[in-house]
Coordinates of C-alpha atoms in Angstrom, one line a residue:
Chain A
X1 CA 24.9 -42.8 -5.8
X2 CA 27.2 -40.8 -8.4
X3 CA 27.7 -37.6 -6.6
X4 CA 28.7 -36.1 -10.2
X5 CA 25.6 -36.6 -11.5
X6 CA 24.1 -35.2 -8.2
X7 CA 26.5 -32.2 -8.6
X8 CA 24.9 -31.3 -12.2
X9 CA 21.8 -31.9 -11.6
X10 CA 21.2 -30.0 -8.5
X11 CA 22.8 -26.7 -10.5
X12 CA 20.8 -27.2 -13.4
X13 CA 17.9 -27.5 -11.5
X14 CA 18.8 -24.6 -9.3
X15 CA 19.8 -22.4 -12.0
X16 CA 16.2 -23.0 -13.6
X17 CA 14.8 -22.1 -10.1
X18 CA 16.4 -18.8 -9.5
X19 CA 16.7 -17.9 -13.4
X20 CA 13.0 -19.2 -14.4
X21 CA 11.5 -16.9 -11.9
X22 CA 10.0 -14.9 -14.0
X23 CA 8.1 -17.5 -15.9
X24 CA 7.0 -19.7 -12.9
X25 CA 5.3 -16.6 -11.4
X26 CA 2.8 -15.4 -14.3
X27 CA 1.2 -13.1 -12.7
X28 CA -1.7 -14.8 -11.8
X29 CA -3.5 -13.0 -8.2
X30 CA -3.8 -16.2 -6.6
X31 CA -0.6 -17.6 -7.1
X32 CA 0.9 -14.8 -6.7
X33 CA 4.2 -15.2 -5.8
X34 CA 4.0 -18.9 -5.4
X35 CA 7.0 -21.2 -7.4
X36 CA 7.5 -24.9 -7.7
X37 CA 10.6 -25.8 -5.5
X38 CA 13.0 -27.9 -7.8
X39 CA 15.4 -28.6 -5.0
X40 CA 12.1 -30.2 -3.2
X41 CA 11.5 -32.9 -6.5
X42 CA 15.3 -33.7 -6.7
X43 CA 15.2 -35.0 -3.4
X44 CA 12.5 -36.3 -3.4
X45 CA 13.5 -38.7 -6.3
X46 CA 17.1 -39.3 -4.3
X47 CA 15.2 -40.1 -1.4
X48 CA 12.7 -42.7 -3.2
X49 CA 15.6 -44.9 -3.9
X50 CA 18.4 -44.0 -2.7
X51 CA 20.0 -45.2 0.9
X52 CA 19.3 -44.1 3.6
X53 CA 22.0 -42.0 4.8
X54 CA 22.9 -41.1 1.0
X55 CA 19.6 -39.7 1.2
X56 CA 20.2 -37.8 3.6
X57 CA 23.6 -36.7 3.1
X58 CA 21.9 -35.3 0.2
X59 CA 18.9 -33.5 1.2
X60 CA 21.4 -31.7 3.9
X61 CA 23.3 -30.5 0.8
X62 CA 20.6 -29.8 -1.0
X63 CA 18.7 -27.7 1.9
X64 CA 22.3 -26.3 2.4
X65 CA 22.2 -24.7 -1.2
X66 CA 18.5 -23.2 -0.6
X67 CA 19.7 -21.2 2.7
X68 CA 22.5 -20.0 0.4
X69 CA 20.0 -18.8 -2.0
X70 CA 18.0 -17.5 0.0
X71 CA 18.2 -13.5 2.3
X72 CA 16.2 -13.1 4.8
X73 CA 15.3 -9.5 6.3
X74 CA 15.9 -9.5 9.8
X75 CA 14.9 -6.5 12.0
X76 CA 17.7 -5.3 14.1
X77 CA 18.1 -2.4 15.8
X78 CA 17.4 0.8 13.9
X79 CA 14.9 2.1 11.0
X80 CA 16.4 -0.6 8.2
X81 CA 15.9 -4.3 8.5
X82 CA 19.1 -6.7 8.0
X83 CA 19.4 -8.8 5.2
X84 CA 21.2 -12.0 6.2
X85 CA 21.7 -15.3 4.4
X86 CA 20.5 -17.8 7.2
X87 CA 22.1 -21.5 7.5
X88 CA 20.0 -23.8 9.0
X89 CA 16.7 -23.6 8.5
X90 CA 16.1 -24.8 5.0
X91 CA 18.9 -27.9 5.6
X92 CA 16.7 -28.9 8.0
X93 CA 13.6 -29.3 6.5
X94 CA 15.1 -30.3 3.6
X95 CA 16.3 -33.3 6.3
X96 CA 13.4 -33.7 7.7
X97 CA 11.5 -33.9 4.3
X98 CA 13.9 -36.5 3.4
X99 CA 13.0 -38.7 6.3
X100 CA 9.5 -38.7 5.5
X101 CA 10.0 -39.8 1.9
X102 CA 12.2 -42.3 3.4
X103 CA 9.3 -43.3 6.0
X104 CA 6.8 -43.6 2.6
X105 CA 8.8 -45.2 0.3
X106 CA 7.7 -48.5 1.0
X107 CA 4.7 -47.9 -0.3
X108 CA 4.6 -45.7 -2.7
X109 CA 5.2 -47.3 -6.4
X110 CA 7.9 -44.8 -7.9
X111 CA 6.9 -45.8 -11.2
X112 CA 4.2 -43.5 -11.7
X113 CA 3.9 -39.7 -12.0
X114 CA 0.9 -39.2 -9.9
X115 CA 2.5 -41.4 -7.1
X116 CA 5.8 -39.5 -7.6
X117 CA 4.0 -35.8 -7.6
X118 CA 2.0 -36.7 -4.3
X119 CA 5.0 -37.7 -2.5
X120 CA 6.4 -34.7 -3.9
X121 CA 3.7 -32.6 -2.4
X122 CA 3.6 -34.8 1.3
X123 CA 7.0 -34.3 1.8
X124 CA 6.8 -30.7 1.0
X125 CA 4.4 -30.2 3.7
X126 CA 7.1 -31.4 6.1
X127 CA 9.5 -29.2 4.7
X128 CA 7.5 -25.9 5.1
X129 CA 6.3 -26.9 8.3
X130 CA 9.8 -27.4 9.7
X131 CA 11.1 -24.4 7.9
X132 CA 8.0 -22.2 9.1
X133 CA 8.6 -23.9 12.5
X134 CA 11.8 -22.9 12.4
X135 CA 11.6 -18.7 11.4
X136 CA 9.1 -18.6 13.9
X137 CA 11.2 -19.4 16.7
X138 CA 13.5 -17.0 15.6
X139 CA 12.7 -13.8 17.9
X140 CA 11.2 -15.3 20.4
X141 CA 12.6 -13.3 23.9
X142 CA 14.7 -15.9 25.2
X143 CA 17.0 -16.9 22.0
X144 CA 19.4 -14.7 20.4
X145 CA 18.4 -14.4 16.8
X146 CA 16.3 -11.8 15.5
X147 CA 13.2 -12.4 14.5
X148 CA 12.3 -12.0 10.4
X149 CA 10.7 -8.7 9.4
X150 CA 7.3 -8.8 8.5
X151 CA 7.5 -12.1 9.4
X152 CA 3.6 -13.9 9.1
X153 CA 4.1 -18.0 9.8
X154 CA -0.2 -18.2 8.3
X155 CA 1.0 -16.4 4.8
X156 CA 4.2 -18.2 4.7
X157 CA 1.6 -21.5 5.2
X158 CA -0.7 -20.2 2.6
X159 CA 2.4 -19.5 0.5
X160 CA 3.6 -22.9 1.3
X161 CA 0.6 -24.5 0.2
X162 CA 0.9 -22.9 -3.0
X163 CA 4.5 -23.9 -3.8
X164 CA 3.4 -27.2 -2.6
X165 CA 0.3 -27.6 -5.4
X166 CA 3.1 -25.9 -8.5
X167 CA 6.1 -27.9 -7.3
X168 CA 3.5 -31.2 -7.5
X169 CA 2.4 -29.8 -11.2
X170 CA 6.2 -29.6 -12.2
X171 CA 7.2 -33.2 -10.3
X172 CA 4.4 -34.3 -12.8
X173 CA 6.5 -33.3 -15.9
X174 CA 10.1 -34.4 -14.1
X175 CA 9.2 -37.7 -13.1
X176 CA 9.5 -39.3 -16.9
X177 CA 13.1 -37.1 -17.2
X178 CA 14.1 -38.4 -13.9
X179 CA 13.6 -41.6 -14.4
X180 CA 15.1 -42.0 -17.5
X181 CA 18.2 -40.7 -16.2
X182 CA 18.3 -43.3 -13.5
X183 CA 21.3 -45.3 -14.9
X184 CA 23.4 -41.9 -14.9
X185 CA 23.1 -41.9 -10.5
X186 CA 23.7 -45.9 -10.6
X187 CA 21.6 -45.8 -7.2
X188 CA 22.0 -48.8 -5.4
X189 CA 18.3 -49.9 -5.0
X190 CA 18.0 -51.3 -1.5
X191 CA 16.6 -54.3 -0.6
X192 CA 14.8 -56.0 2.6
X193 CA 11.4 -56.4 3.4
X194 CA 10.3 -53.1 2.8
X195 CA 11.2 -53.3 -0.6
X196 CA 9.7 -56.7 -0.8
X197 CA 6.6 -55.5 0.4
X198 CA 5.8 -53.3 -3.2
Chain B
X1 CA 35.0 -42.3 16.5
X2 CA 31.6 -41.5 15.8
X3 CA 29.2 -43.8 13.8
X4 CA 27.4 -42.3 10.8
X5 CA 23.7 -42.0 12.8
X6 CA 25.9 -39.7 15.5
X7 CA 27.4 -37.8 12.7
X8 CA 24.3 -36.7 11.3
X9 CA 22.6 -36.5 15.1
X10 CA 25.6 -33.2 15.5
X11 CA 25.6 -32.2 11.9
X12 CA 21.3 -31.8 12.8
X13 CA 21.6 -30.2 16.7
X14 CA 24.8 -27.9 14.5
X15 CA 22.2 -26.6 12.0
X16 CA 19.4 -26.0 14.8
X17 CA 21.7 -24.0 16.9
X18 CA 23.1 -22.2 13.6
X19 CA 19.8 -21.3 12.4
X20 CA 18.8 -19.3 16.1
X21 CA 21.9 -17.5 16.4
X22 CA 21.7 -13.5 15.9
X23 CA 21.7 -12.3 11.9
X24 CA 25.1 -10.4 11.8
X25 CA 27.0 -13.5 12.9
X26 CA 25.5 -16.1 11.0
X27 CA 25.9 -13.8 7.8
X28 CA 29.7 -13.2 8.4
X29 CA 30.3 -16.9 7.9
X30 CA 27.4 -17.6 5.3
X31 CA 28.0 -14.4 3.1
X32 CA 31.6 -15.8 1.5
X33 CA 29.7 -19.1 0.6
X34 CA 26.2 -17.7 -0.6
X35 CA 28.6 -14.9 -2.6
X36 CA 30.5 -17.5 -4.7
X37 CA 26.8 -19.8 -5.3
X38 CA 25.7 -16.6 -7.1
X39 CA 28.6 -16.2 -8.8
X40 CA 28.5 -20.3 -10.2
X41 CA 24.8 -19.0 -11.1
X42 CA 25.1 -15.4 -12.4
X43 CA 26.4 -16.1 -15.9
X44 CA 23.2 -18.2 -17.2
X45 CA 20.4 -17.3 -14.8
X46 CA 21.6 -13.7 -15.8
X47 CA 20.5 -14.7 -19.8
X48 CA 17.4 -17.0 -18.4
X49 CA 16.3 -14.4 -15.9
X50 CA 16.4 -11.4 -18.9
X51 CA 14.6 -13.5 -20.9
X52 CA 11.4 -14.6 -18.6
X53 CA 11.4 -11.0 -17.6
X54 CA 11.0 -10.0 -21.0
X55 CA 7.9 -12.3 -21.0
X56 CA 6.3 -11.5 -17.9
X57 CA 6.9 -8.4 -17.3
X58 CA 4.0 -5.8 -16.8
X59 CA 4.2 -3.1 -19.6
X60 CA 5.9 0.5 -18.1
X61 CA 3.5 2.7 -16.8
X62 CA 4.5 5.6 -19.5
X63 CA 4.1 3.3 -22.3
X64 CA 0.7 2.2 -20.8
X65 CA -0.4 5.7 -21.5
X66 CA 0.7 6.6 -24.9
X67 CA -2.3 7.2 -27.3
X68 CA -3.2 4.6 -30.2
X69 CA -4.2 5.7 -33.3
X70 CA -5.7 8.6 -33.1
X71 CA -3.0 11.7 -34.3
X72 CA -4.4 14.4 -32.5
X73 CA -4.2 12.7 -29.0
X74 CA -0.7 11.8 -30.0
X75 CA 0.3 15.4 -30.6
X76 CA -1.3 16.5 -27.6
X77 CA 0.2 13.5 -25.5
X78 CA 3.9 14.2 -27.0
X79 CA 3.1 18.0 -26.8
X80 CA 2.9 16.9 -22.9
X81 CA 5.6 14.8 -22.8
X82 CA 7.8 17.7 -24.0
X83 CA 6.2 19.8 -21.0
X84 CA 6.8 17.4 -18.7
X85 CA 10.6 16.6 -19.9
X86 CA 11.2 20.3 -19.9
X87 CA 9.2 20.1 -16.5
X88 CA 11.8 17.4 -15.2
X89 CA 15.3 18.5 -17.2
X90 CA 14.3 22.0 -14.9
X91 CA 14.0 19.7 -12.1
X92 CA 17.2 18.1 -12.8
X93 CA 18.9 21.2 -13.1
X94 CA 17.5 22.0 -9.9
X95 CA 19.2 18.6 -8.2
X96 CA 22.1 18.9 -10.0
X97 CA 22.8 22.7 -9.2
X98 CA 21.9 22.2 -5.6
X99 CA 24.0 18.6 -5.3
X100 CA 26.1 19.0 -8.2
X101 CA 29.7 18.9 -6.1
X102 CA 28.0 15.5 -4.4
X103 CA 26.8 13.8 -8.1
X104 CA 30.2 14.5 -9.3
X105 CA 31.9 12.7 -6.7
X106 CA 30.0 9.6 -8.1
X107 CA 30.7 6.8 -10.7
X108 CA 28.1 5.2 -12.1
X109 CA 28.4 1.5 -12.5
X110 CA 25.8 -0.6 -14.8
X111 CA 24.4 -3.8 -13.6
X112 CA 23.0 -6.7 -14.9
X113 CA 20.1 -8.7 -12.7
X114 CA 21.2 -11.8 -12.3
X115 CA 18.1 -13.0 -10.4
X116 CA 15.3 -11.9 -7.7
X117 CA 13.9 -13.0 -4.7
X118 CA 10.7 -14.1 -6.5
X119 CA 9.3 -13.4 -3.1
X120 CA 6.5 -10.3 -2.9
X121 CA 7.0 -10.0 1.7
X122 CA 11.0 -10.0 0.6
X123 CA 11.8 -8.3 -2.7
X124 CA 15.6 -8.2 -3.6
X125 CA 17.5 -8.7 -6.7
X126 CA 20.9 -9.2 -7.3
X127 CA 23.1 -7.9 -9.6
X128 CA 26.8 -9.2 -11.3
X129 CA 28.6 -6.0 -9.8
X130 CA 29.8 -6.2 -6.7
X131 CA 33.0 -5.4 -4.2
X132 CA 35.5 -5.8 -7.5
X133 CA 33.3 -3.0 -8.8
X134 CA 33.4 -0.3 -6.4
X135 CA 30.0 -1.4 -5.4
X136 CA 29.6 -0.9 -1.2
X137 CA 27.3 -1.7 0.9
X138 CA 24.2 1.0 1.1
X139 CA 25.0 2.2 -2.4
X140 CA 21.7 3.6 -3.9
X141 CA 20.9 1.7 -7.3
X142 CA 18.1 3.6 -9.6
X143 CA 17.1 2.4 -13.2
X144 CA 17.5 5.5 -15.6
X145 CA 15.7 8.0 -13.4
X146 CA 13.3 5.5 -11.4
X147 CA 14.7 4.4 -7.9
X148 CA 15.0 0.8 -7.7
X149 CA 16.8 0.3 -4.4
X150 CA 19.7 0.2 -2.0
X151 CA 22.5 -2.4 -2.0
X152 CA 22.2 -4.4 1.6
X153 CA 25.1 -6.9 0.6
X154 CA 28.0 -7.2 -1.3
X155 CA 30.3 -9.9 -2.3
X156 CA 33.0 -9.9 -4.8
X157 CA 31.4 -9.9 -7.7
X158 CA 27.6 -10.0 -7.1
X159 CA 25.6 -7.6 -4.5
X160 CA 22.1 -7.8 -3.0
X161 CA 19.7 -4.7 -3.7
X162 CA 16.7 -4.4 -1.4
X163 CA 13.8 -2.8 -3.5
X164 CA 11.9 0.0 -2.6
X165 CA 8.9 -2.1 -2.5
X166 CA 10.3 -4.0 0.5
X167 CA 7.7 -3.6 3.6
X168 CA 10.3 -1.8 5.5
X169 CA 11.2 0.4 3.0
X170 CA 9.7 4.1 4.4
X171 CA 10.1 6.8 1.8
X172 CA 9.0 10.7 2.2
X173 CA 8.3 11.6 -1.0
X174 CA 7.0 14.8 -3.0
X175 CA 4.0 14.4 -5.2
X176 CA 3.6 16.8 -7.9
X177 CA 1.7 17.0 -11.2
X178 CA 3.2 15.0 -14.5
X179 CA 2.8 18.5 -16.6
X180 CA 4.1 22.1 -16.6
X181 CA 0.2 23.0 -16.3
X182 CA -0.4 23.2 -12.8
X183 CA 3.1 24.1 -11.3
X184 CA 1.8 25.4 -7.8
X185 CA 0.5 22.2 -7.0
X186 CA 3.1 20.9 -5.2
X187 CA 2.8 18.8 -2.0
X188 CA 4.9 17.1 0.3
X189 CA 3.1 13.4 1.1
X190 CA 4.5 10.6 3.7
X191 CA 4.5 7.4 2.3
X192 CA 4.5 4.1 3.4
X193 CA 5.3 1.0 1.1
X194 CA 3.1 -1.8 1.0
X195 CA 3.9 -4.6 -1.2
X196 CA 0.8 -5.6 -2.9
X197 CA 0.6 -8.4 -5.8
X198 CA 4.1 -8.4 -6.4
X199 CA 4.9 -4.7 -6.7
X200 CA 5.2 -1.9 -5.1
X201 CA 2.2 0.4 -3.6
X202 CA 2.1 2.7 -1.3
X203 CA -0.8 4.0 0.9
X204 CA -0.7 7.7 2.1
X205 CA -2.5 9.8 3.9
X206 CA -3.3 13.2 2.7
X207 CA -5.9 16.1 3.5
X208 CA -8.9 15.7 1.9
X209 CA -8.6 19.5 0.2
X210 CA -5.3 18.5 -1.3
X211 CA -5.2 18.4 -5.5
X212 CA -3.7 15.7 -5.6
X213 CA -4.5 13.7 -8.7
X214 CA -4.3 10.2 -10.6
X215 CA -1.3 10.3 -12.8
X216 CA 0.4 12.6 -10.4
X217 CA 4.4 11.4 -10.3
X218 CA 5.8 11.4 -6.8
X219 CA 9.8 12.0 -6.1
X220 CA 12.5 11.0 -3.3
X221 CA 11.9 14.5 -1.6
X222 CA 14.2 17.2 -2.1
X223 CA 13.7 19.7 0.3
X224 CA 15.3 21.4 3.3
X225 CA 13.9 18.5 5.8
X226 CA 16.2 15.6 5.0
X227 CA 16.3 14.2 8.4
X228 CA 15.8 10.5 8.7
X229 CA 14.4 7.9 6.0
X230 CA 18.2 6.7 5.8
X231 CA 18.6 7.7 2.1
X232 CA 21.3 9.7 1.3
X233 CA 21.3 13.0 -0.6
X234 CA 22.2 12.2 -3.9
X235 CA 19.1 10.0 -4.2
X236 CA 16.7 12.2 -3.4
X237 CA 14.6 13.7 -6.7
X238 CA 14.7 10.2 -8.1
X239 CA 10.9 8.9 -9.3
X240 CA 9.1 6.6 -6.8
X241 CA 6.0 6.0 -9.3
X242 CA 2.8 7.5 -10.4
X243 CA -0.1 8.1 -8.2
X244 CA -2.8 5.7 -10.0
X245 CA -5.5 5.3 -7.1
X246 CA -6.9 8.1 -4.6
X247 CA -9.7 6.7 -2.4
X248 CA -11.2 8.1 0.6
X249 CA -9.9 6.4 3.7
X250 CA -12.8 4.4 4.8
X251 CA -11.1 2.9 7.7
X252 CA -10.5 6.6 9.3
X253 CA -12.3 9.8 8.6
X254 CA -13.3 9.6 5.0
X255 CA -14.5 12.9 5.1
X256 CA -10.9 14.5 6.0
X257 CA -8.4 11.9 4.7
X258 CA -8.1 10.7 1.1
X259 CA -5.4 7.6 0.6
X260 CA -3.8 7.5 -2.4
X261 CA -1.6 4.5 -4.2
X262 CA 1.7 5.3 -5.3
X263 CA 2.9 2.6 -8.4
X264 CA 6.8 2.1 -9.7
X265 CA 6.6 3.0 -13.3
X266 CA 8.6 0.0 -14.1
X267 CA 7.9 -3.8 -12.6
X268 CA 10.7 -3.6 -9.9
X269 CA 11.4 -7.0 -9.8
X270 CA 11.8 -7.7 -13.0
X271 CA 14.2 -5.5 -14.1
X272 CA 16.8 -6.7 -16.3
X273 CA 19.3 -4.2 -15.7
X274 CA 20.2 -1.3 -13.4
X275 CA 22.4 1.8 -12.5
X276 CA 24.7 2.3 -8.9
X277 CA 25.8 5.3 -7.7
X278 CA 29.4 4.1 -6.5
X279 CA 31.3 6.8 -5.0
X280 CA 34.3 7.6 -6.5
X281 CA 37.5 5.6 -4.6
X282 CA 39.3 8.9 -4.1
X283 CA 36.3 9.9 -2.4
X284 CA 35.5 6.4 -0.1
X285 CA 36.6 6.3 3.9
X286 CA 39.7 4.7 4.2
X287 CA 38.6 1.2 4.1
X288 CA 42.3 -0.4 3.1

């Protein structure tokens, strides 16, 4: 995989995430809140055809660059909660995501949208999971992190879900500009009998 | 040496033990990296962010109420308007004569929002002044004379501002009447925040005898009890919103208790620019 092309891609797609927030969240009450995760569809379409281990390599990189984005309150001791920008918990499920797209790929034809948006959306569910899974140990008596403020895992699910059904709208829509652009990663398709099997 | 599998095998266990350990320790190493991602960001999601703001964003309270057509109600609503802005300039004067040595020991620095947390449980922006700037660490951040926040992190050039709206947030406020009209009804109100679609509302609790009405503007309380609430003197008179919904408390005693909801005049989260109250370097604690 060019890692250049990675490098440009994954800003321009996180810049539209943090700077498009605005627009992605019209104010509707039952998506309140809710974006499409950009970071999710990029690796989604590494992890479709890329190697394993580039895979990856990338979705750590990429999950890396969401925990950096992201500040979580944290209730220490006092009136005011701590805001703190966590490692960890988004590289993982951005990891673990990964390994389920590699687990799919087999089977899933990556030439067409609708295929491309539902693996979009089944891999997200891993990642939410894991990165629920993961806040809501935080806290818990016997571990030293505190736990998030406020923190609900069922409206962080709900939440989830909601990402989940935009970020499989927008995969839609990036599938075609993906794909097009898949001379610039010169991925090294790999072969064997999974690959055989589609 | 180790094979790539056992490589990623530590780099995973790493992250899973990194992601459990307390907040002040993990944030000491992540701050430096997270600081400099914002500023690779800051110059075009600054632009982008202005610009979906500018399409989304809920119309201000104020402008909500101004009068259409009709001349009469607009003489009478800028007749009130001139009443309420002699109202607040006497209020002003009020701060500024009792805090005036404090104010003057401030700069103020303009910021621009360079993105938000897009996340109504969590809301933060942050803005392209930070550490460079003066800007420190608990720094109270309004938008003309609306409180927006308090900075909770800075880095070199970019700081995090926790919102007002944030469910943590605990305010004591003052709630008074938007006109010169009814100047003895002044009352002093708890409030909670509760975010709630997005932006900020808070529920109080208040006796059910109380005048207080819809349109009402509430204030960070200035008064003699300024114990507590963690917000420092010079923010206090500062507009928390407008009361736009009083309800009986149905949960409680509706008979005794009323609950009112307390709005930001302006949609918090989409602001496009705001104003910190950086204290002068003369008059910081010796920090070199």
């Amino acid at each position: 995989m060019n890692w250049l092309t990675f490098a440009i891609a994954t800003y321009l797609l996180l810049l539209l995430q943090v700077g498009l927030r605005g627009l992605f969240d019209f104010n509707v009450t039952a998506i309140e809140g809710a974006e499409p995760n950009l970071l999710l569809i990029l690796m989604v379409f590494i992890a479709m055809v890329a190697p394993l281990h580039t895979s990856l390599w990338a979705a750590l990189i990429l999950g890396l660059l969401a925990d950096l984005e992201q500040r979580q309150a944290l209730v220490v001791a006092g009136d005011e909660p701590m805001h703190a920008v966590l490692v960890g918990p988004w590289a993982l499920a951005f990891i673990a995501a990964a390994y389920v797209v590699l687990q799919m790929r087999g089977v899933v034809y990556r030439n067409s949208p609708l295929a491309f948006a539902l693996t979009v959306f089944i891999a997200g569910m891993g990642l939410y999971l894991v990165h629920t899974a993961i806040l809501s140990i935080r806290g818990l008596p016997f571990l030293p992190g505190e736990a998030v403020a406020g923190w609900s895992a069922t409206q962080e699910l709900i939440g989830a879900f909601l990402n989940l059904v935009y970020s499989a709208l927008i995969a839609l829509l990036l599938h075609l500009p993906l794909r097009s652009s898949e001379r610039l990663w010169r991925f090294r398709i790999p072969t064997g009998p999974a690959r055989r099997a589609v | 040496m180790l094979s790539r599998n056992q490589w990623l095998a530590v780099v995973l266990i790493g992250l899973l033990v990194v992601s459990q350990l307390p907040g002040p320790m993990v944030h000491s190493v992540s701050s430096r990296p997270a600081h400099l991602l914002s500023t690779l960001l800051t110059p075009l999601s600054q632009w982008m962010l202005s610009a979906g703001n500018r399409a989304t964003r809920r119309p201000d309270l104020l402008q909500r109420r101004e009068p259409g057509e009709d001349a009469v109600r607009q003489l009478r609503a800028a007749r009130e308007e001139i009443r309420r802005l002699q109202r607040r300039i006497e209020e002003y004067e009020r701060i500024r004569h009792r805090f005036g040595e404090q104010l003057e020991a401030f700069d103020y620095v303009h910021a621009a929002v360079t993105r938000w947390s897009g996340d109504p449980a969590n809301p933060w922006l942050e803005i392209n002044r930070g550490r460079r700037h003066g800007v420190a660490e608990g720094d109270v951040v309004v938008n003309y004379r609306d409180l927006v926040g308090r900075v909770v992190d800075v880095g070199p050039g970019t700081a995090t501002v926790r919102l007002i709206t944030h469910p943590q947030s605990r305010l004591e406020v003052r709630v008074q009447p938007d006109t010169a009209d009814e100047p003895a009804r002044h009352h002093l109100v708890m409030v909670d925040a509760v975010p709630r679609r997005g932006r900020f509302e808070a529920m109080v609790e208040v006796d059910a005898d109380a005048p207080i009405e819809q349109g009402d503007i509430a204030f960070l309380h200035v008064g003699e009890h300024r114990a507590g609430r963690g917000w420092p003197e010079h923010a206090y008179g500062f507009d928390v919103g407008m009361v736009t919904r009083i309800e009986p408390d149905q949960e409680r005693l509706p008979l005794l208790r009323k609950r009112i909801v307390i709005e930001p005049f302006r949609d918090l989260p989409r602001l496009s620019n705001v104003t910190v109250f950086v204290r002068r370097e003369y008059e910081r604690p010796d920090d070199n």
